[in-house]
Amino acid sequence: MSMLLRVDVGAGSATFEELPKKYALLGGRALSSAIIADEVDPQCDPLGPENKVVFAAGLLAGTSAPNSSRLSVGCKSPLTRGIKEANTGGQAGNRLGRLDIRAIVVQGDPGDKKWVLHINKDGAALVDGSRYWGLSNYTCANALHEEYGERPVKILCGPAGEMGYRNSSVAVTDPDGRPCRHAGRGGTGAVMGARGLKAIVVDDEGAPRPTFVDPDRFAKARKTLVEGLAAHPVTGQGLPNFGTAVLVNIINEAGALPTRNFSSGYFDRAEAISGETLAKNCDERGGKREHSCMTGCVIHCSNVYVDKAGEFVSSGVEYETIWALGANCDNGDLDAIAVMDRHCDDIGLDTIEMGDTLAVAMDGGVLPWGDTSAMIKAIDEDVRKGTELGRKLGNGCEFAAQQFGVRRIPTVKHQGMPAYDPRAIKGIGVTYATSPMGADHTAGYAVATNILDVGGHVDPMTAEGQCPLSQGLQEATAGFFDSAGLCVFLAFACLDQPDSLAAIPEMISARYGQEMTVADMVSYGSKVLATERDFNRRAGMTQEDDRLPDFFSEEPLPPHNTLWDVAAQDLDKVCGWTPVIEL
């Protein structure tokens, strides 16, 4: 019987409840968004006592479904001031699934109390966590390893969350016990910190494994999906060999790699920070490619990056991080990027938002372009210690840009844009504009179809066809992947292989005994988006929040000199502002 764990940090209680029937077939993003929409006042202060933070495992969590250990962290975002689901890898989703805990809901006013939530097969309890408060993520994870053992998974609020930064993440330990997987976007760490919750320790030792209504059907569907992932060139070759950074050269050659705060789409030193260079460094120095961020991963796109002396620096030096702290800041030093990635993981910062923030600081003359020493100091000293400059930088790209008088602010719903310029990949621009989450590439990864020719091809330079493409991808992402707890990278194979796509509702049907089809999952995703958009509108968002900043339609992007030209009325149709009239 799936359970909901309700944690009241004011009362110091942790109580299990039977999952309400209306949530019976909701998981991950669908469940976190439903709980936030049902229980949180959209007008509340995101860091006030009325907000809640939800940790939700996917429908397939704890099973042998490939790449099914993703965890959704939901709240009202202090960054976007709308609904937020931030998604992370690591081990937490798997462990919660094995304990049959569908979600943890953390609520209440902690006063001056600081807590650690400990969960195992026998129950859950809040214990005094004051001795851990103030510790960085790596230090805290090691201290918790000593206290509870290395096997239990740790979910952590870093110093950025403790200080209430709008750019603060929730860290989750990976299979090596490192706190290097993050629910990064939207300031979720600050909401966890506002609840006085420093850490969650999840120990599934001795817990029974998930049961299936039809185990043979599940095994058959799983086999289909695993074989499809191995056969697809992206998930079977590109990502395992070069990691997500395989995209650096690809997106740069497409003229869509945002450079020097979105002033160009081409970076002349892209090769130095590419996936090929990262793989070469790993091989020559004794690092590791084909690393897994979670139990059950069959893609292995992560890495363990080491310095020239072979010493560990960071794990999961990813494409978005490399771009944000690299090309976007006019920096071609991969080793320096890895150091900054480690600092961001340790403090609890989203690297996308941090890179966007540093770039606007450079655009405003506060930091020199490409100066890695100044960048490292800004993160490791100013942001970490909460200096005046650090607080300006720690509260996100838009806040910093306003402080520094910068006009070119690449945000939607106050959230910094990821590593694709929407003037050169217009499908992803539609996703940035219309996702309830703010600028978020994972919400509807149109790059797959615009650039990689996965799921067909839609010309990235034209406005035609981009809105239907993004809308379909957003529905599929919310339904098939984020709510099932599956890594969104499975979409590469699923978009090209109908049998792989159909395997997902097959596994859910076999697990729970309620028939789900591909069409049902699309409808499911559409309902998730409707729930999230309704919350945002009740929070005060309007059509103007579903737009890109004006500079994208005013400043041509080199090297193609293209402008953003997707019509506002077409964006409104995606968001449901304008009813679609069928003749």
CSV table of N, CA, C and O in Angstrom, one decimal, residues 217-284:
chain,number,residue,atom,x,y,z
A,217,ARG,N,4.4,-9.4,-17.5
A,217,ARG,CA,4.1,-8.3,-18.5
A,217,ARG,C,5.1,-7.2,-18.2
A,217,ARG,O,5.6,-6.5,-19.2
A,218,PHE,N,5.4,-6.9,-16.9
A,218,PHE,CA,6.4,-5.9,-16.6
A,218,PHE,C,7.7,-6.2,-17.2
A,218,PHE,O,8.4,-5.4,-17.8
A,219,ALA,N,8.2,-7.4,-17.0
A,219,ALA,CA,9.5,-7.9,-17.5
A,219,ALA,C,9.6,-7.7,-19.0
A,219,ALA,O,10.7,-7.3,-19.5
A,220,LYS,N,8.5,-8.1,-19.7
A,220,LYS,CA,8.6,-8.0,-21.1
A,220,LYS,C,8.7,-6.6,-21.6
A,220,LYS,O,9.5,-6.2,-22.5
A,221,ALA,N,7.9,-5.7,-21.0
A,221,ALA,CA,8.0,-4.3,-21.4
A,221,ALA,C,9.3,-3.7,-21.0
A,221,ALA,O,9.9,-2.9,-21.8
A,222,ARG,N,9.8,-4.0,-19.9
A,222,ARG,CA,11.2,-3.5,-19.5
A,222,ARG,C,12.2,-3.9,-20.5
A,222,ARG,O,13.1,-3.1,-20.9
A,223,LYS,N,12.2,-5.2,-20.9
A,223,LYS,CA,13.2,-5.7,-21.9
A,223,LYS,C,13.1,-4.9,-23.2
A,223,LYS,O,14.1,-4.6,-23.8
A,224,THR,N,11.9,-4.6,-23.6
A,224,THR,CA,11.7,-3.9,-24.8
A,224,THR,C,12.3,-2.5,-24.7
A,224,THR,O,13.0,-2.0,-25.6
A,225,LEU,N,12.1,-1.8,-23.6
A,225,LEU,CA,12.7,-0.5,-23.4
A,225,LEU,C,14.2,-0.5,-23.3
A,225,LEU,O,14.9,0.3,-23.9
A,226,VAL,N,14.7,-1.5,-22.5
A,226,VAL,CA,16.2,-1.6,-22.4
A,226,VAL,C,16.9,-1.8,-23.7
A,226,VAL,O,17.9,-1.2,-24.1
A,227,GLU,N,16.3,-2.7,-24.5
A,227,GLU,CA,16.9,-3.0,-25.8
A,227,GLU,C,16.8,-1.8,-26.8
A,227,GLU,O,17.7,-1.5,-27.5
A,228,GLY,N,15.7,-1.1,-26.7
A,228,GLY,CA,15.5,0.1,-27.5
A,228,GLY,C,16.5,1.2,-27.2
A,228,GLY,O,17.1,1.9,-28.0
A,229,LEU,N,16.8,1.4,-25.9
A,229,LEU,CA,17.8,2.4,-25.4
A,229,LEU,C,19.2,2.0,-25.9
A,229,LEU,O,20.0,2.9,-26.3
A,230,ALA,N,19.5,0.7,-25.9
A,230,ALA,CA,20.8,0.3,-26.3
A,230,ALA,C,21.0,0.4,-27.8
A,230,ALA,O,22.1,0.7,-28.3
A,231,ALA,N,19.9,0.3,-28.6
A,231,ALA,CA,20.0,0.4,-30.0
A,231,ALA,C,20.0,1.8,-30.6
A,231,ALA,O,20.4,2.0,-31.7
A,232,HIS,N,19.5,2.7,-29.8
A,232,HIS,CA,19.4,4.1,-30.3
A,232,HIS,C,20.8,4.8,-30.3
A,232,HIS,O,21.5,4.7,-29.3
A,233,PRO,N,21.1,5.5,-31.4
A,233,PRO,CA,22.5,6.1,-31.4
A,233,PRO,C,22.7,7.2,-30.3
A,233,PRO,O,23.9,7.3,-29.9
A,234,VAL,N,21.7,7.9,-29.8
A,234,VAL,CA,21.9,8.9,-28.8
A,234,VAL,C,22.1,8.2,-27.4
A,234,VAL,O,23.1,8.5,-26.7
A,235,THR,N,21.2,7.3,-27.1
A,235,THR,CA,21.3,6.7,-25.7
A,235,THR,C,22.2,5.5,-25.7
A,235,THR,O,22.7,5.1,-24.6
A,236,GLY,N,22.5,4.9,-26.8
A,236,GLY,CA,23.4,3.7,-26.9
A,236,GLY,C,24.8,4.1,-27.2
A,236,GLY,O,25.7,3.3,-26.9
A,237,GLN,N,25.1,5.3,-27.8
A,237,GLN,CA,26.4,5.6,-28.2
A,237,GLN,C,26.9,7.0,-27.8
A,237,GLN,O,27.8,7.1,-27.0
A,238,GLY,N,26.2,8.0,-28.2
A,238,GLY,CA,26.6,9.4,-28.0
A,238,GLY,C,26.7,9.7,-26.5
A,238,GLY,O,27.8,10.2,-26.0
A,239,LEU,N,25.6,9.5,-25.7
A,239,LEU,CA,25.6,9.8,-24.3
A,239,LEU,C,26.6,9.0,-23.5
A,239,LEU,O,27.3,9.5,-22.6
A,240,PRO,N,26.7,7.7,-23.7
A,240,PRO,CA,27.6,6.9,-22.9
A,240,PRO,C,29.1,7.3,-23.2
A,240,PRO,O,29.9,7.3,-22.3
A,241,ASN,N,29.4,7.6,-24.5
A,241,ASN,CA,30.8,7.8,-24.8
A,241,ASN,C,31.3,9.2,-24.4
A,241,ASN,O,32.4,9.4,-23.9
A,242,PHE,N,30.4,10.2,-24.5
A,242,PHE,CA,30.8,11.6,-24.3
A,242,PHE,C,30.0,12.4,-23.3
A,242,PHE,O,30.3,13.5,-23.0
A,243,GLY,N,29.0,11.7,-22.7
A,243,GLY,CA,28.2,12.4,-21.7
A,243,GLY,C,27.3,13.4,-22.3
A,243,GLY,O,27.3,13.6,-23.6
A,244,THR,N,26.6,14.2,-21.5
A,244,THR,CA,25.7,15.2,-22.0
A,244,THR,C,26.5,16.3,-22.8
A,244,THR,O,26.0,17.0,-23.6
A,245,ALA,N,27.8,16.4,-22.4
A,245,ALA,CA,28.7,17.4,-23.1
A,245,ALA,C,28.9,17.1,-24.6
A,245,ALA,O,29.5,17.9,-25.3
A,246,VAL,N,28.4,16.0,-25.1
A,246,VAL,CA,28.5,15.7,-26.5
A,246,VAL,C,27.8,16.8,-27.3
A,246,VAL,O,28.1,17.0,-28.5
A,247,LEU,N,26.9,17.5,-26.6
A,247,LEU,CA,26.1,18.6,-27.3
A,247,LEU,C,26.9,19.9,-27.5
A,247,LEU,O,26.5,20.7,-28.3
A,248,VAL,N,28.1,20.1,-26.8
A,248,VAL,CA,28.8,21.3,-26.9
A,248,VAL,C,29.1,21.7,-28.4
A,248,VAL,O,28.7,22.7,-28.9
A,249,ASN,N,29.8,20.8,-29.0
A,249,ASN,CA,30.2,21.0,-30.4
A,249,ASN,C,28.9,21.0,-31.4
A,249,ASN,O,28.9,21.8,-32.3
A,250,ILE,N,28.0,20.2,-31.1
A,250,ILE,CA,26.8,20.1,-31.9
A,250,ILE,C,26.0,21.4,-31.9
A,250,ILE,O,25.6,22.0,-32.9
A,251,ILE,N,25.7,21.9,-30.7
A,251,ILE,CA,25.0,23.1,-30.6
A,251,ILE,C,25.8,24.3,-31.0
A,251,ILE,O,25.2,25.3,-31.6
A,252,ASN,N,27.1,24.3,-30.8
A,252,ASN,CA,27.9,25.4,-31.3
A,252,ASN,C,27.9,25.5,-32.8
A,252,ASN,O,27.8,26.6,-33.4
A,253,GLU,N,28.0,24.4,-33.5
A,253,GLU,CA,28.0,24.3,-34.9
A,253,GLU,C,26.6,24.8,-35.5
A,253,GLU,O,26.5,25.3,-36.6
A,254,ALA,N,25.6,24.6,-34.7
A,254,ALA,CA,24.3,25.0,-35.1
A,254,ALA,C,24.1,26.5,-34.9
A,254,ALA,O,23.0,27.1,-35.3
A,255,GLY,N,25.1,27.2,-34.3
A,255,GLY,CA,25.0,28.6,-34.0
A,255,GLY,C,24.0,29.0,-32.9
A,255,GLY,O,23.4,30.0,-32.9
A,256,ALA,N,23.9,28.0,-32.0
A,256,ALA,CA,22.9,28.2,-30.9
A,256,ALA,C,23.4,28.1,-29.5
A,256,ALA,O,22.7,28.0,-28.6
A,257,LEU,N,24.8,28.1,-29.4
A,257,LEU,CA,25.4,28.0,-28.1
A,257,LEU,C,25.5,29.4,-27.5
A,257,LEU,O,26.4,30.2,-27.9
A,258,PRO,N,24.7,29.8,-26.5
A,258,PRO,CA,24.7,31.2,-26.0
A,258,PRO,C,26.1,31.5,-25.5
A,258,PRO,O,26.6,30.8,-24.6
A,259,THR,N,26.6,32.6,-26.0
A,259,THR,CA,28.0,33.1,-25.6
A,259,THR,C,28.0,34.5,-25.2
A,259,THR,O,27.2,35.3,-25.7
A,260,ARG,N,28.7,34.8,-24.1
A,260,ARG,CA,28.8,36.1,-23.6
A,260,ARG,C,27.5,36.7,-23.3
A,260,ARG,O,27.1,37.7,-23.9
A,261,ASN,N,26.7,36.1,-22.4
A,261,ASN,CA,25.4,36.5,-22.0
A,261,ASN,C,24.5,36.6,-23.2
A,261,ASN,O,23.8,37.7,-23.4
A,262,PHE,N,24.4,35.6,-24.0
A,262,PHE,CA,23.4,35.5,-25.1
A,262,PHE,C,23.6,36.6,-26.1
A,262,PHE,O,22.6,37.0,-26.8
A,263,SER,N,24.8,37.0,-26.4
A,263,SER,CA,25.1,38.0,-27.4
A,263,SER,C,25.6,37.4,-28.7
A,263,SER,O,25.6,38.0,-29.7
A,264,SER,N,25.9,36.1,-28.7
A,264,SER,CA,26.3,35.3,-29.9
A,264,SER,C,25.9,33.9,-29.7
A,264,SER,O,25.6,33.4,-28.6
A,265,GLY,N,25.8,33.2,-30.8
A,265,GLY,CA,25.4,31.7,-30.8
A,265,GLY,C,26.6,30.8,-31.1
A,265,GLY,O,26.5,29.6,-31.2
A,266,TYR,N,27.8,31.4,-31.1
A,266,TYR,CA,29.0,30.7,-31.5
A,266,TYR,C,30.2,31.0,-30.5
A,266,TYR,O,30.5,32.2,-30.3
A,267,PHE,N,30.8,30.0,-30.0
A,267,PHE,CA,31.9,30.2,-29.1
A,267,PHE,C,33.2,29.6,-29.7
A,267,PHE,O,33.2,28.4,-30.1
A,268,ASP,N,34.2,30.4,-29.9
A,268,ASP,CA,35.4,30.0,-30.7
A,268,ASP,C,36.3,29.0,-30.0
A,268,ASP,O,37.2,28.5,-30.6
A,269,ARG,N,36.0,28.8,-28.7
A,269,ARG,CA,36.8,27.8,-28.0
A,269,ARG,C,36.0,26.6,-27.5
A,269,ARG,O,36.3,26.0,-26.5
A,270,ALA,N,35.0,26.3,-28.2
A,270,ALA,CA,34.0,25.3,-27.8
A,270,ALA,C,34.7,23.9,-27.7
A,270,ALA,O,34.4,23.1,-26.8
A,271,GLU,N,35.7,23.6,-28.6
A,271,GLU,CA,36.4,22.4,-28.6
A,271,GLU,C,37.0,22.1,-27.2
A,271,GLU,O,37.1,21.0,-26.8
A,272,ALA,N,37.6,23.2,-26.6
A,272,ALA,CA,38.3,23.0,-25.4
A,272,ALA,C,37.4,22.6,-24.2
A,272,ALA,O,37.9,22.1,-23.2
A,273,ILE,N,36.1,22.8,-24.3
A,273,ILE,CA,35.2,22.5,-23.3
A,273,ILE,C,34.1,21.4,-23.7
A,273,ILE,O,33.1,21.2,-23.1
A,274,SER,N,34.5,20.7,-24.8
A,274,SER,CA,33.5,19.8,-25.4
A,274,SER,C,33.5,18.4,-24.7
A,274,SER,O,34.4,18.1,-23.9
A,275,GLY,N,32.5,17.6,-25.1
A,275,GLY,CA,32.4,16.3,-24.6
A,275,GLY,C,33.6,15.4,-25.0
A,275,GLY,O,34.1,14.6,-24.2
A,276,GLU,N,34.1,15.7,-26.1
A,276,GLU,CA,35.3,15.0,-26.6
A,276,GLU,C,36.5,15.3,-25.7
A,276,GLU,O,37.3,14.3,-25.4
A,277,THR,N,36.7,16.5,-25.4
A,277,THR,CA,37.8,16.9,-24.5
A,277,THR,C,37.6,16.4,-23.1
A,277,THR,O,38.5,15.9,-22.5
A,278,LEU,N,36.4,16.4,-22.6
A,278,LEU,CA,36.1,15.9,-21.3
A,278,LEU,C,36.4,14.4,-21.2
A,278,LEU,O,37.0,13.9,-20.3
A,279,ALA,N,36.0,13.7,-22.3
A,279,ALA,CA,36.3,12.2,-22.3
A,279,ALA,C,37.8,11.9,-22.3
A,279,ALA,O,38.3,11.0,-21.7
A,280,LYS,N,38.5,12.7,-23.1
A,280,LYS,CA,39.9,12.6,-23.2
A,280,LYS,C,40.6,12.8,-21.9
A,280,LYS,O,41.5,12.0,-21.4
A,281,ASN,N,40.2,13.9,-21.2
A,281,ASN,CA,40.7,14.1,-19.9
A,281,ASN,C,40.4,13.0,-18.9
A,281,ASN,O,41.3,12.6,-18.1
A,282,CYS,N,39.2,12.5,-18.9
A,282,CYS,CA,38.9,11.4,-18.0
A,282,CYS,C,39.7,10.2,-18.3
A,282,CYS,O,40.3,9.5,-17.4
A,283,ASP,N,39.9,9.8,-19.6
A,283,ASP,CA,40.7,8.7,-19.9
A,283,ASP,C,42.2,8.8,-19.5
A,283,ASP,O,42.8,7.9,-19.0
A,284,GLU,N,42.7,10.0,-19.8
A,284,GLU,CA,44.2,10.2,-19.6
A,284,GLU,C,44.5,10.4,-18.1
A,284,GLU,O,45.6,10.0,-17.7
